[in-house]
Coordinates of C-alpha atoms in Angstrom, one line a residue:
X1 CA -111.1 -107.2 -121.5
X2 CA -110.4 -106.5 -125.1
X3 CA -113.1 -108.9 -126.2
X4 CA -115.6 -107.4 -123.7
X5 CA -114.5 -103.9 -124.9
X6 CA -115.2 -104.9 -128.5
X7 CA -118.7 -106.2 -127.5
X8 CA -119.3 -102.9 -125.7
X9 CA -118.2 -101.0 -128.8
X10 CA -120.6 -103.1 -130.9
X11 CA -123.5 -102.5 -128.5
X12 CA -122.7 -98.8 -128.4
X13 CA -122.6 -98.5 -132.2
X14 CA -125.9 -100.4 -132.6
X15 CA -127.5 -98.3 -129.9
X16 CA -126.3 -95.1 -131.6
X17 CA -127.6 -96.4 -134.9
X18 CA -131.0 -97.3 -133.5
X19 CA -131.2 -94.0 -131.6
X20 CA -130.5 -92.1 -134.9
X21 CA -133.2 -94.1 -136.6
X22 CA -135.7 -93.4 -133.9
X23 CA -134.8 -89.7 -133.8
X24 CA -135.2 -89.5 -137.6
X25 CA -138.5 -91.3 -137.4
X26 CA -139.8 -88.9 -134.8
X27 CA -139.0 -86.0 -137.1
X28 CA -140.4 -87.9 -140.1
X29 CA -143.7 -88.4 -138.2
X30 CA -143.9 -84.7 -137.4
X31 CA -143.3 -83.7 -141.0
X32 CA -145.7 -86.3 -142.4
X33 CA -148.3 -85.1 -139.9
X34 CA -148.1 -81.6 -141.4
X35 CA -148.9 -83.2 -144.8
X36 CA -151.7 -85.2 -143.2
X37 CA -153.2 -82.0 -141.6
X38 CA -153.2 -80.3 -145.0
X39 CA -154.6 -83.5 -146.6
X40 CA -157.5 -83.6 -144.1
X41 CA -158.4 -80.0 -144.8
X42 CA -158.1 -80.4 -148.5
X43 CA -159.8 -83.8 -148.6
X44 CA -162.7 -82.4 -146.6
X45 CA -163.1 -79.5 -149.1
X46 CA -162.9 -81.9 -152.0
X47 CA -165.5 -84.3 -150.6
X48 CA -167.8 -81.4 -149.9
X49 CA -167.2 -80.2 -153.5
X50 CA -168.1 -83.6 -154.8
X51 CA -171.4 -83.4 -152.8
X52 CA -170.5 -86.0 -150.2
X53 CA -172.4 -85.3 -147.0
X54 CA -169.5 -84.7 -144.6
X55 CA -169.2 -82.5 -141.6
X56 CA -166.7 -80.0 -142.9
X57 CA -166.3 -78.0 -139.7
X58 CA -165.4 -81.2 -137.8
X59 CA -162.8 -82.0 -140.5
X60 CA -161.3 -78.6 -139.9
X61 CA -161.5 -79.1 -136.1
X62 CA -159.5 -82.4 -136.5
X63 CA -156.9 -80.6 -138.7
X64 CA -156.6 -77.7 -136.3
X65 CA -156.3 -80.0 -133.3
X66 CA -153.6 -82.1 -135.0
X67 CA -151.8 -78.9 -136.0
X68 CA -151.7 -77.7 -132.3
X69 CA -150.5 -81.1 -131.1
X70 CA -148.0 -81.4 -133.9
X71 CA -146.6 -78.0 -132.9
X72 CA -146.1 -79.4 -129.3
X73 CA -144.5 -82.5 -130.7
X74 CA -142.1 -80.4 -132.8
X75 CA -141.0 -78.6 -129.7
X76 CA -140.5 -81.8 -127.7
X77 CA -138.5 -83.4 -130.6
X78 CA -136.2 -80.4 -130.8
X79 CA -135.4 -80.8 -127.1
X80 CA -134.8 -84.5 -127.5
X81 CA -132.6 -84.0 -130.5
X82 CA -130.3 -81.6 -128.7
X83 CA -129.9 -83.5 -125.5
X84 CA -128.6 -86.9 -124.5
X85 CA -131.9 -88.6 -124.4
X86 CA -132.2 -92.4 -123.9
X87 CA -133.6 -94.5 -126.7
X88 CA -136.5 -95.8 -124.5
X89 CA -137.6 -92.1 -124.0
X90 CA -137.6 -91.6 -127.8
X91 CA -139.6 -94.8 -128.2
X92 CA -142.2 -93.6 -125.7
X93 CA -142.4 -90.3 -127.6
X94 CA -143.0 -92.1 -130.9
X95 CA -145.6 -94.3 -129.2
X96 CA -147.4 -91.2 -128.0
X97 CA -147.4 -89.8 -131.5
X98 CA -148.8 -93.0 -133.0
X99 CA -151.5 -93.2 -130.4
X100 CA -152.4 -89.6 -131.1
X101 CA -152.5 -90.3 -134.9
X102 CA -154.7 -93.3 -134.3
X103 CA -157.2 -91.2 -132.3
X104 CA -157.3 -88.8 -135.2
X105 CA -157.7 -91.7 -137.7
X106 CA -160.6 -93.0 -135.5
X107 CA -162.3 -89.6 -135.7
X108 CA -161.8 -89.5 -139.5
X109 CA -163.3 -93.0 -139.8
X110 CA -166.3 -91.8 -137.8
X111 CA -166.8 -88.8 -140.0
X112 CA -166.3 -90.8 -143.3
X113 CA -168.8 -93.7 -142.9
X114 CA -167.8 -95.4 -139.7
X115 CA -166.7 -99.0 -139.8
X116 CA -167.2 -99.0 -143.6
X117 CA -164.9 -96.0 -144.1
X118 CA -161.9 -96.3 -146.5
X119 CA -159.9 -94.4 -143.9
X120 CA -159.6 -97.7 -141.9
X121 CA -156.5 -98.6 -144.0
X122 CA -154.6 -95.7 -142.4
X123 CA -154.3 -97.9 -139.3
X124 CA -152.2 -100.5 -141.3
X125 CA -149.8 -97.7 -142.4
X126 CA -149.0 -96.8 -138.8
X127 CA -148.9 -100.5 -137.7
X128 CA -146.1 -101.2 -140.2
X129 CA -144.1 -98.1 -139.0
X130 CA -144.6 -99.1 -135.4
X131 CA -143.5 -102.6 -135.9
X132 CA -140.3 -101.4 -137.6
X133 CA -139.3 -98.8 -135.0
X134 CA -140.8 -100.1 -131.7
X135 CA -140.1 -103.3 -129.6
X136 CA -142.6 -106.2 -129.4
X137 CA -143.7 -105.2 -125.9
X138 CA -145.0 -101.9 -127.4
X139 CA -146.3 -102.8 -130.9
X140 CA -148.7 -105.6 -129.9
X141 CA -150.4 -103.4 -127.3
X142 CA -150.7 -100.7 -130.0
X143 CA -152.2 -103.2 -132.4
X144 CA -154.7 -104.1 -129.7
X145 CA -155.4 -100.4 -129.1
X146 CA -156.2 -100.0 -132.8
X147 CA -158.7 -102.9 -132.6
X148 CA -160.1 -101.5 -129.4
X149 CA -160.6 -98.0 -131.0
X150 CA -162.3 -99.4 -134.1
X151 CA -164.4 -101.8 -132.0
X152 CA -165.5 -99.0 -129.7
X153 CA -166.4 -96.8 -132.6
X154 CA -168.5 -99.6 -134.2
X155 CA -170.3 -100.3 -130.9
X156 CA -171.1 -96.7 -130.2
X157 CA -172.3 -96.1 -133.8
X158 CA -174.4 -99.3 -133.8
X159 CA -176.0 -98.6 -130.5
X160 CA -176.8 -95.0 -131.5
X161 CA -174.8 -93.4 -128.7
X162 CA -173.0 -91.4 -131.4
X163 CA -174.5 -90.3 -134.7
X164 CA -173.5 -92.2 -137.9
X165 CA -172.0 -90.1 -140.7
X166 CA -172.4 -92.2 -143.9
X167 CA -170.0 -91.2 -146.7
X168 CA -172.7 -91.7 -149.3
X169 CA -176.3 -90.8 -149.0
X170 CA -177.3 -94.1 -150.6
X171 CA -175.2 -96.3 -148.3
X172 CA -177.2 -98.9 -146.3
X173 CA -177.4 -98.1 -142.6
X174 CA -178.4 -101.7 -141.8
X175 CA -174.8 -102.9 -142.3
X176 CA -173.7 -100.6 -139.5
X177 CA -176.1 -102.1 -137.0
X178 CA -175.7 -105.8 -138.1
X179 CA -173.8 -107.6 -135.4
X180 CA -172.5 -110.3 -137.8
X181 CA -171.2 -107.7 -140.2
X182 CA -169.5 -105.7 -137.5
X183 CA -167.9 -108.9 -136.0
X184 CA -166.7 -110.0 -139.4
X185 CA -165.2 -106.6 -140.2
X186 CA -163.6 -106.3 -136.7
X187 CA -162.3 -109.9 -136.8
X188 CA -160.8 -109.4 -140.2
X189 CA -159.2 -106.1 -139.1
X190 CA -157.8 -107.7 -135.9
X191 CA -156.3 -110.7 -137.8
X192 CA -154.9 -108.4 -140.5
X193 CA -153.5 -106.0 -137.9
X194 CA -151.7 -108.6 -135.7
X195 CA -150.5 -110.6 -138.8
X196 CA -149.1 -107.4 -140.3
X197 CA -147.4 -106.5 -137.0
X198 CA -146.0 -110.0 -136.6
X199 CA -144.6 -110.3 -140.1
X200 CA -143.2 -106.7 -140.0
X201 CA -141.6 -107.3 -136.6
X202 CA -140.0 -110.5 -137.8
X203 CA -138.5 -108.8 -140.9
X204 CA -137.4 -105.9 -138.6
X205 CA -135.6 -108.4 -136.3
X206 CA -133.8 -109.9 -139.3
X207 CA -132.6 -106.4 -140.3
X208 CA -131.5 -105.8 -136.7
X209 CA -129.5 -109.1 -136.7
X210 CA -127.8 -108.1 -140.0
X211 CA -127.0 -104.7 -138.4
X212 CA -125.5 -106.4 -135.4
X213 CA -123.4 -108.7 -137.7
X214 CA -122.2 -105.8 -139.7
X215 CA -121.3 -103.8 -136.6
X216 CA -119.5 -106.9 -135.2
X217 CA -117.6 -107.3 -138.4
X218 CA -116.7 -103.7 -138.6
X219 CA -115.3 -103.6 -135.0
X220 CA -113.4 -106.8 -135.5
X221 CA -112.0 -105.6 -138.8
X222 CA -110.9 -102.4 -137.1
X223 CA -109.3 -104.4 -134.3
X224 CA -107.6 -106.7 -136.8
X225 CA -106.4 -103.7 -138.8
X226 CA -104.9 -102.2 -135.6
X227 CA -103.1 -105.5 -134.9
X228 CA -101.8 -105.9 -138.4
X229 CA -100.6 -102.3 -138.4
X230 CA -98.7 -103.0 -135.2
X231 CA -97.2 -106.2 -136.7
X232 CA -96.3 -104.2 -139.8
X233 CA -94.6 -101.6 -137.6
X234 CA -92.5 -104.3 -135.9
X235 CA -91.6 -105.8 -139.2
X236 CA -90.7 -102.4 -140.6
X237 CA -88.6 -101.4 -137.6
X238 CA -86.6 -104.7 -137.3
X239 CA -83.0 -103.7 -137.2
X240 CA -83.6 -100.0 -136.7
X241 CA -83.2 -99.9 -132.9
X242 CA -79.7 -99.2 -131.9
X243 CA -80.2 -100.0 -128.2
X244 CA -82.0 -103.0 -126.7
X245 CA -83.7 -100.9 -124.0
X246 CA -85.3 -98.7 -126.7
X247 CA -86.6 -101.7 -128.6
X248 CA -88.1 -103.4 -125.5
X249 CA -89.7 -100.1 -124.4
X250 CA -91.3 -99.6 -127.8
X251 CA -92.5 -103.2 -128.1
X252 CA -94.1 -103.0 -124.6
X253 CA -96.0 -99.8 -125.4
X254 CA -97.1 -101.2 -128.7
X255 CA -98.4 -104.5 -127.1
X256 CA -100.2 -102.9 -124.1
X257 CA -101.9 -100.3 -126.3
X258 CA -102.9 -102.9 -128.9
X259 CA -104.4 -105.3 -126.4
X260 CA -106.1 -102.5 -124.4
X261 CA -104.2 -103.3 -121.1
X262 CA -101.9 -101.3 -118.9
X263 CA -98.9 -103.5 -118.0
X264 CA -96.4 -105.9 -119.4
X265 CA -92.8 -107.0 -119.0
X266 CA -90.0 -108.9 -120.8
X267 CA -87.8 -111.6 -119.4
X268 CA -84.5 -112.5 -121.1
X269 CA -82.1 -115.3 -120.4
X270 CA -78.7 -114.6 -119.0
X271 CA -76.4 -117.1 -120.8
X272 CA -73.7 -116.9 -118.1
X273 CA -76.0 -117.8 -115.2
X274 CA -78.5 -119.9 -117.2
X275 CA -81.3 -117.9 -115.6
X276 CA -83.8 -115.2 -116.6
X277 CA -83.9 -111.6 -115.6
X278 CA -86.4 -108.7 -116.0
X279 CA -85.1 -106.9 -119.1
X280 CA -87.9 -104.3 -119.3
X281 CA -91.3 -103.6 -117.7
X282 CA -94.1 -101.2 -118.5
X283 CA -97.2 -100.0 -116.5
X284 CA -96.2 -101.6 -113.2
X285 CA -95.9 -99.3 -110.2
X286 CA -93.0 -100.9 -108.5
X287 CA -89.7 -102.3 -109.8
X288 CA -89.5 -106.1 -110.3
X289 CA -87.8 -108.3 -107.7
X290 CA -84.4 -109.8 -108.2
X291 CA -86.0 -113.3 -108.3
X292 CA -87.1 -114.1 -111.8
X293 CA -88.1 -117.7 -111.1
X294 CA -91.5 -117.2 -112.9
X295 CA -90.3 -119.0 -116.0
X296 CA -88.9 -121.9 -113.8
X297 CA -92.3 -122.8 -112.6
X298 CA -93.3 -126.3 -113.9
X299 CA -96.3 -125.2 -116.0
X300 CA -94.6 -122.2 -117.4
X301 CA -91.3 -124.0 -118.1
X302 CA -93.3 -126.8 -119.9
X303 CA -94.9 -124.3 -122.2
X304 CA -91.6 -122.6 -122.9
X305 CA -90.1 -126.0 -123.7
X306 CA -93.0 -126.6 -126.2
X307 CA -92.4 -123.1 -127.5
X308 CA -96.1 -122.5 -126.9
X309 CA -98.0 -119.6 -125.4
X310 CA -99.2 -119.8 -121.8
X311 CA -102.3 -118.3 -120.4
X312 CA -102.9 -117.8 -116.6
X313 CA -106.6 -117.1 -115.8
X314 CA -105.8 -116.4 -112.2
X315 CA -102.3 -115.9 -110.9
X316 CA -103.2 -117.0 -107.4
X317 CA -104.3 -120.4 -108.6
X318 CA -100.9 -121.1 -110.4
X319 CA -98.9 -123.8 -108.8
X320 CA -96.0 -122.3 -106.8
X321 CA -97.7 -118.9 -106.3
X322 CA -96.7 -118.8 -102.6
X323 CA -93.0 -119.3 -103.2
X324 CA -92.6 -117.2 -106.4
X325 CA -91.5 -113.6 -105.7
X326 CA -92.4 -112.5 -109.3
X327 CA -96.0 -113.7 -108.9
X328 CA -96.2 -112.1 -105.5
X329 CA -95.0 -108.8 -107.1
X330 CA -97.7 -109.0 -109.8
X331 CA -100.4 -109.8 -107.2
X332 CA -99.3 -106.9 -105.0
X333 CA -99.7 -104.7 -108.1
X334 CA -103.3 -105.8 -108.6
X335 CA -102.7 -108.2 -111.5
X336 CA -104.8 -111.3 -111.7
X337 CA -104.2 -112.8 -115.2
X338 CA -101.3 -113.2 -117.6
X339 CA -100.5 -114.1 -121.2
X340 CA -97.0 -115.3 -121.9
X341 CA -95.4 -116.0 -125.3
X342 CA -91.9 -117.4 -125.7
X343 CA -89.3 -115.3 -127.5
X344 CA -87.8 -117.7 -129.9
X345 CA -85.6 -117.7 -133.0
X346 CA -84.6 -120.8 -134.9
X347 CA -86.0 -123.2 -132.4
X348 CA -84.2 -121.6 -129.5
X349 CA -86.1 -119.9 -126.7
X350 CA -84.2 -117.0 -125.0
X351 CA -86.9 -115.2 -123.1
X352 CA -90.6 -114.4 -122.7
X353 CA -92.9 -111.5 -123.5
X354 CA -95.7 -111.2 -120.9
X355 CA -98.9 -109.1 -120.7
X356 CA -100.8 -108.8 -117.4
X357 CA -104.3 -107.6 -116.5
X358 CA -106.2 -106.8 -113.3
X359 CA -109.1 -108.9 -114.5
X360 CA -109.2 -112.8 -114.2
X361 CA -109.6 -114.7 -117.4
X362 CA -108.6 -111.6 -119.4
X363 CA -106.7 -113.5 -122.1
X364 CA -109.1 -116.4 -122.6
X365 CA -109.4 -115.9 -126.4
X366 CA -106.3 -113.9 -127.1
X367 CA -103.0 -115.3 -128.4
X368 CA -102.8 -115.8 -132.2
X369 CA -101.9 -112.3 -133.0
X370 CA -99.8 -111.9 -129.9
X371 CA -97.8 -115.0 -130.7
X372 CA -97.0 -113.5 -134.2
X373 CA -96.2 -110.2 -132.4
X374 CA -93.9 -112.0 -130.0
X375 CA -92.1 -113.9 -132.8
X376 CA -91.4 -110.6 -134.6
X377 CA -90.2 -108.9 -131.4
X378 CA -87.9 -111.9 -130.8
X379 CA -86.3 -111.5 -134.3
X380 CA -85.9 -107.8 -133.6
X381 CA -84.4 -108.5 -130.2
X382 CA -82.0 -111.1 -131.6
X383 CA -80.9 -108.7 -134.4
X384 CA -80.4 -105.9 -132.0
X385 CA -78.4 -108.0 -129.6
X386 CA -76.3 -109.4 -132.4
X387 CA -75.6 -105.9 -133.7
X388 CA -74.6 -104.8 -130.2
X389 CA -72.3 -107.8 -129.9
X390 CA -70.8 -107.1 -133.3
X391 CA -70.2 -103.5 -132.3
X392 CA -68.7 -104.6 -129.0
X393 CA -66.5 -107.1 -130.8
X394 CA -65.3 -104.4 -133.2
X395 CA -64.5 -102.1 -130.3
X396 CA -62.8 -105.0 -128.4
X397 CA -60.8 -106.1 -131.4
X398 CA -59.6 -102.5 -132.0
X399 CA -58.7 -102.2 -128.4
X400 CA -57.0 -105.6 -128.5
X401 CA -54.8 -104.7 -131.4
X402 CA -53.8 -101.4 -129.9
X403 CA -53.0 -103.1 -126.5
X404 CA -51.2 -106.0 -128.2
X405 CA -49.0 -103.6 -130.2
X406 CA -48.2 -101.6 -127.1
X407 CA -47.4 -104.6 -124.9
X408 CA -45.3 -106.2 -127.7
X409 CA -43.4 -103.0 -128.3
X410 CA -42.2 -102.6 -124.7
X411 CA -40.1 -105.8 -124.5
X412 CA -38.8 -105.4 -128.0
X413 CA -37.6 -101.9 -127.3
X414 CA -36.0 -103.2 -124.1
X415 CA -34.1 -106.0 -125.8
X416 CA -32.9 -103.7 -128.6
X417 CA -31.7 -101.2 -126.0
X418 CA -29.7 -103.9 -124.2
X419 CA -28.2 -105.3 -127.5
X420 CA -27.3 -101.7 -128.5
X421 CA -25.5 -101.3 -125.2
X422 CA -23.4 -104.4 -125.9
X423 CA -22.8 -103.6 -129.6
X424 CA -21.7 -100.0 -128.9
X425 CA -19.1 -101.3 -126.3
X426 CA -20.7 -99.8 -123.2
X427 CA -20.5 -103.3 -121.5
X428 CA -16.8 -103.5 -120.6
X429 CA -16.5 -107.0 -119.2
X430 CA -18.1 -110.4 -119.5
X431 CA -20.1 -109.9 -116.3
X432 CA -21.9 -106.8 -117.6
X433 CA -22.5 -108.5 -121.0
X434 CA -23.9 -111.7 -119.3
X435 CA -26.1 -109.5 -117.1
X436 CA -27.5 -107.6 -120.1
X437 CA -27.9 -110.8 -122.0
X438 CA -29.8 -112.4 -119.1
X439 CA -32.1 -109.5 -118.8
X440 CA -32.7 -109.5 -122.6
X441 CA -33.4 -113.2 -122.5
X442 CA -35.9 -112.6 -119.7
X443 CA -37.7 -110.0 -121.8
X444 CA -37.7 -112.3 -124.8
X445 CA -39.2 -115.0 -122.7
X446 CA -42.0 -112.6 -121.7
X447 CA -42.4 -111.7 -125.3
X448 CA -42.5 -115.4 -126.3
X449 CA -45.1 -116.1 -123.7
X450 CA -47.2 -113.2 -124.8
X451 CA -47.0 -114.2 -128.5
X452 CA -48.0 -117.8 -127.7
X453 CA -51.0 -116.6 -125.7
X454 CA -52.0 -114.1 -128.4
X455 CA -51.8 -116.8 -131.0
X456 CA -53.8 -119.1 -128.7
X457 CA -56.4 -116.5 -128.1
X458 CA -56.6 -115.7 -131.8
X459 CA -57.6 -119.4 -132.2
X460 CA -54.9 -120.6 -134.5
X461 CA -54.2 -123.2 -131.8
X462 CA -57.5 -123.1 -129.9
X463 CA -59.0 -125.6 -132.3
X464 CA -56.3 -128.1 -131.4
X465 CA -56.8 -127.6 -127.7
X466 CA -60.6 -127.7 -127.9
X467 CA -61.3 -130.0 -130.8
X468 CA -61.4 -133.8 -130.8
X469 CA -62.8 -134.0 -127.3
X470 CA -62.6 -137.4 -125.6
X471 CA -63.0 -138.7 -122.1
X472 CA -60.0 -137.5 -120.0
X473 CA -59.2 -138.4 -116.4
X474 CA -59.1 -134.9 -114.7
X475 CA -57.3 -136.5 -111.7
X476 CA -54.4 -137.6 -113.8
X477 CA -54.1 -134.1 -115.4
X478 CA -54.1 -132.6 -111.9
X479 CA -51.4 -134.9 -110.6
X480 CA -49.2 -134.1 -113.7
X481 CA -49.6 -130.3 -113.3
X482 CA -48.9 -130.4 -109.6
X483 CA -45.7 -132.3 -110.2
X484 CA -44.5 -129.5 -112.5
X485 CA -45.3 -126.7 -110.1
X486 CA -44.3 -128.3 -106.8
X487 CA -40.7 -127.1 -107.0
X488 CA -41.8 -123.5 -107.5
X489 CA -44.2 -123.7 -104.5
X490 CA -41.5 -125.3 -102.3
X491 CA -39.0 -122.5 -103.3
X492 CA -41.4 -119.9 -101.9
X493 CA -42.5 -122.2 -99.0
X494 CA -46.1 -122.3 -100.3
X495 CA -48.0 -125.4 -99.1
X496 CA -49.8 -127.3 -101.8
X497 CA -52.7 -129.4 -100.6
X498 CA -54.7 -131.6 -103.0
X499 CA -57.7 -133.8 -102.3
X500 CA -59.4 -135.9 -104.9
X501 CA -61.4 -139.1 -105.1
X502 CA -59.9 -142.5 -105.6
X503 CA -62.1 -143.2 -108.6
X504 CA -61.3 -141.7 -112.0
X505 CA -63.1 -138.4 -112.7
X506 CA -63.8 -138.5 -116.5
X507 CA -64.7 -135.3 -118.3
X508 CA -65.1 -134.8 -122.0
X509 CA -62.2 -132.5 -123.2
X510 CA -58.8 -132.7 -124.8
X511 CA -55.7 -133.6 -122.7
X512 CA -53.8 -130.5 -123.9
X513 CA -56.7 -128.1 -123.3
X514 CA -57.4 -129.5 -119.9
X515 CA -53.8 -129.4 -118.9
X516 CA -53.6 -125.8 -120.1
X517 CA -56.6 -124.8 -117.9
X518 CA -55.3 -126.6 -114.7
X519 CA -51.7 -125.4 -115.2
X520 CA -52.8 -121.7 -115.6
X521 CA -55.0 -121.8 -112.5
X522 CA -52.4 -123.5 -110.3
X523 CA -49.6 -121.2 -111.6
X524 CA -51.7 -118.1 -110.8
X525 CA -52.5 -119.4 -107.3
X526 CA -48.8 -119.8 -106.6
X527 CA -47.7 -116.6 -108.5
X528 CA -50.1 -114.3 -106.7
X529 CA -49.7 -115.9 -103.3
X530 CA -47.6 -114.8 -100.4
X531 CA -44.5 -116.6 -99.2
X532 CA -45.4 -119.3 -96.7
X533 CA -48.9 -119.2 -98.1
X534 CA -51.2 -122.1 -98.9
X535 CA -52.9 -123.4 -102.1
X536 CA -55.8 -125.9 -101.5
X537 CA -57.0 -127.9 -104.4
X538 CA -60.1 -130.1 -104.2
X539 CA -61.5 -132.3 -106.9
X540 CA -64.9 -134.0 -106.4
X541 CA -67.4 -135.7 -108.6
X542 CA -71.1 -134.9 -108.4
X543 CA -73.9 -136.7 -110.1
X544 CA -73.7 -134.8 -113.4
X545 CA -70.5 -132.7 -113.2
X546 CA -66.9 -132.6 -111.9
X547 CA -65.9 -129.7 -109.7
X548 CA -62.3 -128.4 -109.3
X549 CA -61.8 -125.9 -106.5
X550 CA -58.5 -124.0 -106.2
X551 CA -58.3 -121.7 -103.2
X552 CA -55.2 -119.6 -102.3
X553 CA -54.2 -117.3 -99.5
X554 CA -52.8 -114.7 -101.9
X555 CA -53.4 -111.1 -102.7
X556 CA -57.1 -111.6 -103.7
X557 CA -59.1 -109.7 -106.2
X558 CA -60.5 -106.2 -105.3
X559 CA -64.3 -106.0 -105.3
X560 CA -64.3 -103.0 -107.8
X561 CA -62.5 -104.9 -110.6
X562 CA -64.1 -108.3 -110.3
X563 CA -66.1 -107.8 -113.6
X564 CA -62.9 -107.2 -115.5
X565 CA -60.9 -110.2 -114.3
X566 CA -61.6 -112.3 -117.4
X567 CA -60.9 -109.5 -120.0
X568 CA -58.0 -109.7 -122.3
X569 CA -54.8 -107.9 -121.1
X570 CA -56.4 -107.0 -117.9
X571 CA -54.2 -107.2 -114.8
X572 CA -55.4 -106.0 -111.4
X573 CA -53.4 -103.1 -109.8
X574 CA -52.4 -105.3 -106.8
X575 CA -51.3 -108.1 -109.3
X576 CA -49.0 -105.6 -111.1
X577 CA -47.5 -104.4 -107.8
X578 CA -47.0 -108.0 -106.6
X579 CA -45.1 -109.2 -109.7
X580 CA -44.2 -107.8 -113.1
X581 CA -44.6 -111.1 -114.8
X582 CA -48.0 -111.7 -116.5
X583 CA -49.7 -110.8 -119.8
X584 CA -53.2 -110.4 -118.6
X585 CA -54.3 -113.1 -121.1
X586 CA -54.3 -116.2 -118.9
X587 CA -57.7 -116.0 -117.3
X588 CA -59.3 -114.9 -120.6
X589 CA -57.9 -118.0 -122.3
X590 CA -59.0 -120.2 -119.4
X591 CA -62.6 -118.9 -119.5
X592 CA -62.8 -119.4 -123.2
X593 CA -61.5 -122.9 -123.1
X594 CA -63.7 -123.9 -120.1
X595 CA -66.8 -122.7 -121.9
X596 CA -65.6 -124.5 -125.0
X597 CA -65.7 -127.8 -123.0
X598 CA -69.3 -126.8 -121.9
X599 CA -68.1 -126.0 -118.4
X600 CA -68.2 -122.8 -116.3
X601 CA -65.8 -121.0 -114.1
X602 CA -66.6 -118.8 -111.1
X603 CA -64.7 -117.2 -108.2
X604 CA -65.3 -115.8 -104.8
X605 CA -63.4 -114.0 -102.1
X606 CA -62.1 -116.1 -99.2
X607 CA -63.3 -115.2 -95.8
X608 CA -59.8 -114.2 -94.6
X609 CA -57.8 -113.5 -97.7
X610 CA -57.1 -114.8 -101.2
X611 CA -59.4 -116.1 -103.8
X612 CA -61.3 -119.4 -104.6
X613 CA -61.9 -120.4 -108.2
X614 CA -64.4 -123.1 -108.9
X615 CA -64.4 -124.8 -112.3
X616 CA -67.2 -127.3 -113.3
X617 CA -67.1 -129.7 -116.2
X618 CA -69.9 -132.2 -117.3
X619 CA -68.8 -135.7 -116.4
X620 CA -68.8 -138.6 -118.9
X621 CA -71.9 -140.7 -118.4
X622 CA -71.8 -144.3 -117.5
X623 CA -73.1 -145.4 -120.9
X624 CA -70.2 -143.5 -122.6
X625 CA -67.8 -145.2 -120.2
X626 CA -69.0 -148.6 -121.1
X627 CA -68.4 -147.9 -124.8
X628 CA -64.8 -146.9 -124.2

């Protein structure tokens, strides 16, 4: 988890800081001890010079002993400094140093007047240092040890088991053997020692808390800085990606790296199928399934509708887990939790950006920055898709102009050639002239049809056909169009069969536009059919839409050109060989008009031969019918 990782970073940083302090304190103790050794030797000489009755050889013995021990400590500290030693080992090392110093202080107290020695205050110095550097479980036993050492010294001196070394020849020895005096001094020392340790440890804890807060703030500021930097990168790169794949790949790498996880994916909406598909994925071992029903699950769909982020603590507990191939795919890849944010622009959701993790409840406290990140990625995706569409439109328009010029030139050239033949006198009789005129008229008819469809496709008449939509009875339009094409079908012995309900099937469209759609589809079904073939037309009304099915037994649509069938000027090779008539614009116009009426058109290959087209339109609701 990112938050867990941050906590671990904070703990590591504090641990390193404490370890550095302990290591420095160890070296400081050693250096200070060298000064103390010199101080003991010099102090002993000074006291002897001032005629104090001190045992100078013993002073030197304490100084030499401390020097030997300090040399050992120096060697141990060098080894600790250059190796990966744990903090508790360093603490024990410092505890050992403090205990050694207190033993030396106890000996100095003994040689400088016993319990009345001014050296007794050296204990307080070490207690303060211990309370700062060592934990409570260590410092209170050390404080107790100092009391025990001083008490033991006082008892031994008072009982005469060890000789007393008064600092002044005139000092009263009675105080050293008075139980009340000894108890009073020891009690005062104990109270002072434990109070000093407690207060110092409390202050030390406050400092440690501030250190933790500073480390926490530092890590979070670093984390926030990384996120803001990633967000800045997305803002800076908006519009720079030429290809959608490059953009999605870059965004996924940014997001997974930023949130400290391995895997993520992007789902985008397919406007033609009104469903989602996996547009990109990163850090997942196997390709995603064809089924992308993840965003159709009730809980996820509800979040998308609210344009809100959605957190899944455990994928296996999500309603619909057993039936969703996408969730099964993530689970098979070891993923347990997921964070999903909608890709939205201008209140419209067109996809989702998802992060996944192997840990449950990975994204409990994530979201705010990722939502901003997702919104910026959505803007970039929208811009990139818009740029790609504009470029495609430019390419299509250029191709359209060239193709239109080519297709218009051919019939014009043919007509001019025929007229030139007549004008130059190569047609010698009325029959030849009439033949050429008939052929010229036919080519002009083709030219007229093409010009009409070009103008329609260029939308100078599309607004009239698609605007001012009103409830129209699709059954009446179907009957009128069939009546027009029935003679053509009978001429080629093509059987027309039509089934429709008795009730009116009302759809919201324009009469001219709807008539154009139906006429084009029935005309194609007859034109590209075989003689003695069949055209079956079925109109039915469902709960929320009307469905018009037109099936023929004609030449069919080859599998390898199915994706081109709705492109402008496109005619399948088998259509060209079947008949020379046709501009390749009819189905393009039909598709555009159907979508303009909020419908959709699809086609499939018949089991035996031919093609079945299915057109669906939203039906007029009962409330709208009552208002007519």
